[in-house]
Coordinates of C-alpha atoms in Angstrom, one line a residue:
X1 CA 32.1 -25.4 -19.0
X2 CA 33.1 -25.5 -23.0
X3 CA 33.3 -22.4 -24.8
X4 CA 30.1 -22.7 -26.6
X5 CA 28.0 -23.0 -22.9
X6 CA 30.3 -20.2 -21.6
X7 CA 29.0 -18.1 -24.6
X8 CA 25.4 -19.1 -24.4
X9 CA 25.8 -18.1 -20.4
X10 CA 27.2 -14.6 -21.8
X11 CA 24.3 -14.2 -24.3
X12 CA 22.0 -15.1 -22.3
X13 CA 23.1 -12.6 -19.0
X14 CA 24.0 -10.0 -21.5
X15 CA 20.2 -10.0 -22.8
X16 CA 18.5 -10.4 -19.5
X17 CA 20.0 -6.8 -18.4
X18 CA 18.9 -5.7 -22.6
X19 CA 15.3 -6.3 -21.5
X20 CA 15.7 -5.3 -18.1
X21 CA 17.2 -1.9 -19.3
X22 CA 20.4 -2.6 -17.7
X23 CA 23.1 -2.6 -20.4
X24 CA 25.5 0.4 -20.8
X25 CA 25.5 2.2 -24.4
X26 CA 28.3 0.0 -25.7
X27 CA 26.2 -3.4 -24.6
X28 CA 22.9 -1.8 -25.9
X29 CA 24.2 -1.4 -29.6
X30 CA 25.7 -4.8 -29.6
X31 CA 22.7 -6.3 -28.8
X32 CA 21.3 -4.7 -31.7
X33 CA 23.8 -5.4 -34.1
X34 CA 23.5 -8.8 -33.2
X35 CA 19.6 -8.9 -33.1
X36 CA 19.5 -7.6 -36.8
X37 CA 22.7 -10.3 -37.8
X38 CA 22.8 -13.8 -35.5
X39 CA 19.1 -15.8 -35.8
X40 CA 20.1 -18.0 -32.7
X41 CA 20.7 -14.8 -30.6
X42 CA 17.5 -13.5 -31.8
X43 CA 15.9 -16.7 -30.7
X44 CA 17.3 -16.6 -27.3
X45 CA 16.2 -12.9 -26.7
X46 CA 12.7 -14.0 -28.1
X47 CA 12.5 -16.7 -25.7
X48 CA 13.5 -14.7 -22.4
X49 CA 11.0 -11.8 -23.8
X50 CA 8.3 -14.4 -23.5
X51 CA 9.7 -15.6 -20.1
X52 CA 9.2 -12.2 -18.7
X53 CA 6.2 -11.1 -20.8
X54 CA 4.7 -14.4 -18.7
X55 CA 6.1 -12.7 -15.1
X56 CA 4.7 -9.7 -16.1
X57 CA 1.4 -10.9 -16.3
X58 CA 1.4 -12.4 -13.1
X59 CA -0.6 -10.4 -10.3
X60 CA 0.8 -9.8 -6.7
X61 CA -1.1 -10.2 -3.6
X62 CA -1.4 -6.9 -1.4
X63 CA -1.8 -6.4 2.3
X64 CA -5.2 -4.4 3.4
X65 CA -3.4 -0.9 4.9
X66 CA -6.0 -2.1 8.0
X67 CA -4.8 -5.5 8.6
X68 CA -4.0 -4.9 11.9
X69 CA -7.0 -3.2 13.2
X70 CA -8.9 -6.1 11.7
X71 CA -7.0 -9.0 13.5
X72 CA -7.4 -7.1 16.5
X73 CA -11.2 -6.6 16.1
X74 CA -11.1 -10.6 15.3
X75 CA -9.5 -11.4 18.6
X76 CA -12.4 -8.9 20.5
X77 CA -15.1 -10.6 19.1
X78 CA -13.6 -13.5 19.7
X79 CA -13.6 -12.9 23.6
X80 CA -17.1 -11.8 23.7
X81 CA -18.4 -14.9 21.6
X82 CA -16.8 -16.8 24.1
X83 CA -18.0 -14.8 26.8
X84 CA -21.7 -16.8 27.3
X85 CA -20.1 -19.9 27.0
X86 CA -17.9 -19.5 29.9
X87 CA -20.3 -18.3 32.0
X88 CA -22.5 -21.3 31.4
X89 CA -19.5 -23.9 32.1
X90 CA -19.4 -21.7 35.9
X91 CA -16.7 -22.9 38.3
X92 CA -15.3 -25.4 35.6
X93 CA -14.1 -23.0 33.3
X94 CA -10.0 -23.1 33.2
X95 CA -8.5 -20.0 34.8
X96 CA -7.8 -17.6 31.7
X97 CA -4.4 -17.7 29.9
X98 CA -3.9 -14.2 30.5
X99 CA -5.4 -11.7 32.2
X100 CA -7.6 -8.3 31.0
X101 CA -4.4 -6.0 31.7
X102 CA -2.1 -8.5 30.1
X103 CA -4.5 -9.0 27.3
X104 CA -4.6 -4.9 26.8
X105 CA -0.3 -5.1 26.9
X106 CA -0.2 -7.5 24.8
X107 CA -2.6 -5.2 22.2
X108 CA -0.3 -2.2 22.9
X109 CA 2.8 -4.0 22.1
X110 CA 0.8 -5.6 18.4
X111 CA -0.5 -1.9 17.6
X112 CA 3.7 -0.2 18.5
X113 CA 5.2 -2.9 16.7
X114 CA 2.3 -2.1 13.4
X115 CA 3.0 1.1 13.7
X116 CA 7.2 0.7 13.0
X117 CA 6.4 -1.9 11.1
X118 CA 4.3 -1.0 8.5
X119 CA 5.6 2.2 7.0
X120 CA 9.0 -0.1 6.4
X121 CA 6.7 -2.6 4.9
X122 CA 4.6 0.4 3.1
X123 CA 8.4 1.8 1.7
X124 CA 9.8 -1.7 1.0
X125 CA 6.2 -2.1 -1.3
X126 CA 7.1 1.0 -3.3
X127 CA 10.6 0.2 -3.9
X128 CA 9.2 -2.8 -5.1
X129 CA 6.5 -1.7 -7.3
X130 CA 9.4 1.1 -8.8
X131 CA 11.7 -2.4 -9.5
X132 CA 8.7 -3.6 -11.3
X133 CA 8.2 -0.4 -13.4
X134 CA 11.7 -0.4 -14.2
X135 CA 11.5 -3.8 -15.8
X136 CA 8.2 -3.2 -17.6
X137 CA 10.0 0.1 -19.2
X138 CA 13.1 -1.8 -20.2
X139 CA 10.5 -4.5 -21.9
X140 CA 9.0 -1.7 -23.8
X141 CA 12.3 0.1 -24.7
X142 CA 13.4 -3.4 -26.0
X143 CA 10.3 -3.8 -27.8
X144 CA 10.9 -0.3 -29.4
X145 CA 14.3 -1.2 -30.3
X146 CA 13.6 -4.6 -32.4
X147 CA 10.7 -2.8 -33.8
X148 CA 12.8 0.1 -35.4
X149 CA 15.4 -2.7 -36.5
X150 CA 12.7 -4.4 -38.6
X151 CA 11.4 -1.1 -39.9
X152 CA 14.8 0.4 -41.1
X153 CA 16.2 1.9 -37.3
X154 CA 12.7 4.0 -37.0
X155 CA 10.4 3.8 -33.9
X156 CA 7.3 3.7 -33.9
X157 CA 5.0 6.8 -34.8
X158 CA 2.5 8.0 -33.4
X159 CA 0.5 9.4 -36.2
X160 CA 2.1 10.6 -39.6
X161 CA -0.2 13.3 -40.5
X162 CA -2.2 15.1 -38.2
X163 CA 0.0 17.1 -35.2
X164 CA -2.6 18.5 -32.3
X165 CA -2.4 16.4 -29.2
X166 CA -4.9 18.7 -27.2
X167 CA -8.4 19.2 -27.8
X168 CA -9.5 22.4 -28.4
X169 CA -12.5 24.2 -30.3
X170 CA -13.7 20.7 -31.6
X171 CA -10.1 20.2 -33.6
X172 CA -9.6 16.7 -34.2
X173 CA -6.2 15.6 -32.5
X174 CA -3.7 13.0 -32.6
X175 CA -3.7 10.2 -31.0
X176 CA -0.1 10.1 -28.7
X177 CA -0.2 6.3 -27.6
X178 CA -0.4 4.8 -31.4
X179 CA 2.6 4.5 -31.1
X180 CA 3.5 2.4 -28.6
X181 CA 0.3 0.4 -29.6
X182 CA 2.1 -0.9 -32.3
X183 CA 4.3 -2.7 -30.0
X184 CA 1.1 -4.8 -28.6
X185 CA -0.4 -5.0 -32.2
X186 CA 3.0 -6.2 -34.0
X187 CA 3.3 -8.8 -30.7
X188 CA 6.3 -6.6 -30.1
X189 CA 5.3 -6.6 -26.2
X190 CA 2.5 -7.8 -24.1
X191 CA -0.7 -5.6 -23.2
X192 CA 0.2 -6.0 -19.7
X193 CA 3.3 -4.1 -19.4
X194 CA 2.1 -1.1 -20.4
X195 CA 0.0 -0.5 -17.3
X196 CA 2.0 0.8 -14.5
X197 CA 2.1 -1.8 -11.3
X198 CA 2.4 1.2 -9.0
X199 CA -1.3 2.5 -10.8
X200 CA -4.8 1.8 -9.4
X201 CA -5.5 0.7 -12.6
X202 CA -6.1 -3.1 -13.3
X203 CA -7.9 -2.9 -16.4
X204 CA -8.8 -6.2 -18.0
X205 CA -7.6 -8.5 -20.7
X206 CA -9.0 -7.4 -24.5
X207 CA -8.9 -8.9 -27.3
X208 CA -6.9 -6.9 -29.9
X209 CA -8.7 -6.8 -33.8
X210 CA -7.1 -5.9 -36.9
X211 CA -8.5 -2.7 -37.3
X212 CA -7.6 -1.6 -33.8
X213 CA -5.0 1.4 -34.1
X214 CA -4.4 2.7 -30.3
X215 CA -5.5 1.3 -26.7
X216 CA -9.1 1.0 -26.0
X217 CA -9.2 3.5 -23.1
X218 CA -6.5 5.2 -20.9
X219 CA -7.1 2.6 -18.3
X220 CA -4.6 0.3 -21.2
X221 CA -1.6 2.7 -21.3
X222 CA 0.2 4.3 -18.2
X223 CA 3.3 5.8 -20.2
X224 CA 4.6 9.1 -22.1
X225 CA 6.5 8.2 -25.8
X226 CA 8.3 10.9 -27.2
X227 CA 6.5 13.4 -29.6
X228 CA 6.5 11.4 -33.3
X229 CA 3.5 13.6 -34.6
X230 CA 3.0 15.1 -38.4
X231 CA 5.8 13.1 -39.5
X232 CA 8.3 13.5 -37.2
X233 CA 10.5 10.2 -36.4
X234 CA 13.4 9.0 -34.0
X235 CA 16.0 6.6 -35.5
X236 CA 18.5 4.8 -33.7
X237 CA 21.0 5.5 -37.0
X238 CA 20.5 9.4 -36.3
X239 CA 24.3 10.8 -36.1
X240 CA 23.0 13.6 -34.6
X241 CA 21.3 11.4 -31.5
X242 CA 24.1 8.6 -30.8
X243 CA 26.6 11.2 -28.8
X244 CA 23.4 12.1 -26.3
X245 CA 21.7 8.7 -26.2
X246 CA 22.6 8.0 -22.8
X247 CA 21.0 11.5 -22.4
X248 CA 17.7 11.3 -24.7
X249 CA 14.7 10.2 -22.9
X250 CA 12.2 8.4 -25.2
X251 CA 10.0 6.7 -22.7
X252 CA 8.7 7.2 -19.0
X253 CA 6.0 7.0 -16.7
X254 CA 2.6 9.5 -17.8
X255 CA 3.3 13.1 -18.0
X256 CA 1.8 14.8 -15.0
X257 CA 1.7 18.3 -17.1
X258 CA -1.5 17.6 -19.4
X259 CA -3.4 15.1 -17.0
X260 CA -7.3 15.1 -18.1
X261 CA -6.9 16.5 -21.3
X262 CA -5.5 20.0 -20.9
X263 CA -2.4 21.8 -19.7
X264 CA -1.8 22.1 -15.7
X265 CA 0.4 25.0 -15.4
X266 CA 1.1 24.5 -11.7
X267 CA 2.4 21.2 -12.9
X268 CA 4.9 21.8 -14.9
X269 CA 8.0 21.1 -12.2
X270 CA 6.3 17.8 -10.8
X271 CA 7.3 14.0 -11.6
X272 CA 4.3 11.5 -12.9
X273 CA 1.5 10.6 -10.7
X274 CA 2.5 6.7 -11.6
X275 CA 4.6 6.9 -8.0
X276 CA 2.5 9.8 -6.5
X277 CA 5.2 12.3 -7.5
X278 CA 8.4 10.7 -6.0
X279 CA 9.8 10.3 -9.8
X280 CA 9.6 8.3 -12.6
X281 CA 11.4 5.3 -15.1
X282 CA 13.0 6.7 -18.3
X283 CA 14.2 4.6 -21.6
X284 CA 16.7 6.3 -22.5
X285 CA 17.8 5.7 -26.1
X286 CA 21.3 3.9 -25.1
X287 CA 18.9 1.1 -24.1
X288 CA 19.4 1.4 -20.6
X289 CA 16.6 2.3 -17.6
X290 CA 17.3 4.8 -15.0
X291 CA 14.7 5.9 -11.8
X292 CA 14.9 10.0 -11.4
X293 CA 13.2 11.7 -9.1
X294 CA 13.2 14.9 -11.1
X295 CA 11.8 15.4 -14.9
X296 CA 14.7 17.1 -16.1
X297 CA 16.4 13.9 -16.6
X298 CA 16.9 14.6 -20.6
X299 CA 20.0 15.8 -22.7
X300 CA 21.4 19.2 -21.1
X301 CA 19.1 18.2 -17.8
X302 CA 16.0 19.3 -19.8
X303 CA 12.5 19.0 -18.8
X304 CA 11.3 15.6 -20.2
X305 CA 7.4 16.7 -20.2
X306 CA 7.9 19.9 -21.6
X307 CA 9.5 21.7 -24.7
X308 CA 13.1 23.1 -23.8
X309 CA 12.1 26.5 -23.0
X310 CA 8.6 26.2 -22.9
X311 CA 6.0 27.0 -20.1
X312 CA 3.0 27.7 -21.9
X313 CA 0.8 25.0 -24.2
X314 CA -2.3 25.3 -27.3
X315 CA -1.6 21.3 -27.8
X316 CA 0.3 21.8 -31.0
X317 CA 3.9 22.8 -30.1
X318 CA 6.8 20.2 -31.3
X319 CA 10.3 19.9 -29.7
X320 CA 12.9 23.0 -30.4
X321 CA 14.8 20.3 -32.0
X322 CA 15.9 16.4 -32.6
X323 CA 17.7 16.2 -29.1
X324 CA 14.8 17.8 -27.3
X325 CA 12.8 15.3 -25.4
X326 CA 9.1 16.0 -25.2
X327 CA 7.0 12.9 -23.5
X328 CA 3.7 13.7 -24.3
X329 CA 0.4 12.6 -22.6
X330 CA -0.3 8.6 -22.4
X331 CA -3.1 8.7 -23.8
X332 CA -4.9 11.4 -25.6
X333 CA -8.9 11.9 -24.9
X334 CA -11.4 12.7 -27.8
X335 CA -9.1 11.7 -30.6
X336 CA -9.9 9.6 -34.1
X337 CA -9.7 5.8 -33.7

């Protein structure tokens, strides 16, 4: 292998863990530097973007939770169509295979091994639906990363002016999910990634129009972005956020604290409903992915969902400060499109 293939290899392994969320802080900023300085490296990382954009979209077969039940209620009515057809054929029937009490030990021994076998197969599904996430996240965060090196090291905002991200008294609010919209909008990152796998939700294609500003419903968008409302903005070129980017959460599965539109007090310790409360993917600004099965994942061990110090919401509030990670709600009902 020449040097120029044993550098192409490098590249090319060295992006696959940048979109996959992989790369330590040090591997993270040279991708960038080299994203915003080397066209063919840009090219490459386009190319493998597309590659997995195309995985992404791919749908995975389930197993039915009753699968066993049914094949066994297959094999009884089997038996009893069978039944008037062997007592037609009389003495020339075959002797059976197997009798009635070796059929029923048979049964037993299908419905034991189901039952060992299908929590492993259950847990082995959610570990793989979590893999899946992770990847989707580490799309998105490398989606947010080329889009804030084309608009001067800033990410995405949500919305510049107004600042409410609850409804209440008739207020108009903020849409929190603009934001990341731009990703799909600017071809930044597919539609499909930004619906959970591990979600009920298999919302269908749309068709995106250029006046379209935000997701057309919160079946579209399974994902908190940090709070960039009234103005406020998160730039990789911050001096005051490179020394806690491995720290600073930007992106993660849905807030569980303000599901349906309005603050759930009793939820303010719990991880997103995405995996039913076991924990959640986080972009962290380093570039990298990490799984945690607590919220207070951020810089210090703060709360991701929640203002550092914090435990009671209007829907206005901002982070204490730039290091302060506040992941707001996917998707924000009743506001202006």
């Amino acid at each position: 292998m020449n040097t120029n293939h044993e550098q192409s290899y490098r590249d090319e392994q060295l992006l696959i863990d940048f979109l996959l969320g992989k790369c330590d802080q040090a591997q993270a900023e040279e991708v960038i530097r080299r994203l915003r300085s080397d066209e063919a490296f840009h090219k490459l990382h386009d190319d493998l973007d597309r590659t997995f954009a195309a995985f992404g979209a791919l749908s995975e077969p389930v197993a039915a939770d009753d699968l066993t039940e049914r094949t066994l209620q297959m094999i009884r009515q089997s038996d009893s169509d069978n039944a008037p057809l062997a007592s037609r054929l009389g003495g020339r029937s075959a002797a059976p295979t197997f009798s009635l009490r070796e059929l029923a030990g048979i049964a037993a021994a299908v419905v034991l091994m189901a039952a060992v076998f299908i929590p492993s197969m259950r847990s082995a599904r959610r570990q793989e639906l979590q893999r899946r996430c992770a990847s989707q996240v580490g799309q998105m965060g490398a989606a947010l990363t080329r889009h804030a090196i084309a608009n001067g090291g800033v990410l995405p905002n949500a919305d510049h002016q107004r600042r409410r991200w609850l409804p209440i008294n008739g207020k108009p609010i903020a849409s929190t999910s603009a934001g990341l919209f731009e990703l799909v909008k600017g071809q930044y990152a597919p539609a499909a990634v930004f619906v959970c796998p591990a979600t009920a939700s298999r919302p269908a294609r749309y068709v995106i129009h250029l006046k379209m500003t935000d997701f057309p419903s919160d079946a579209y968008i399974s994902y908190s972005y940090q709070h960039t409302l009234g103005g406020r903005r998160i730039s990789l070129y911050n001096p005051r956020l490179k020394p806690v980017a491995e720290q600073m959460a930007v992106l993660a599965d849905s807030s569980p604290v303000f599901v349906g539109g309005q603050f759930n007090p009793d939820r303010i310790a719990s991880s997103s409903d995405n995996h039913h409360g076991r924990g959640q993917n986080i972009w962290f600004l380093a570039g990298h992915v990490a799984w945690s099965p607590t919220p207070a994942a951020g810089v210090g061990g703060n709360n991701i969902y929640l203002i550092e110090g914090l435990d009671s919401y209007r829907g206005d509030e901002t982070p204490t400060d730039e290091t302060d990670t506040f992941l707001l709600p996917a998707y924000s009902m009743g506001a202006s499109r």
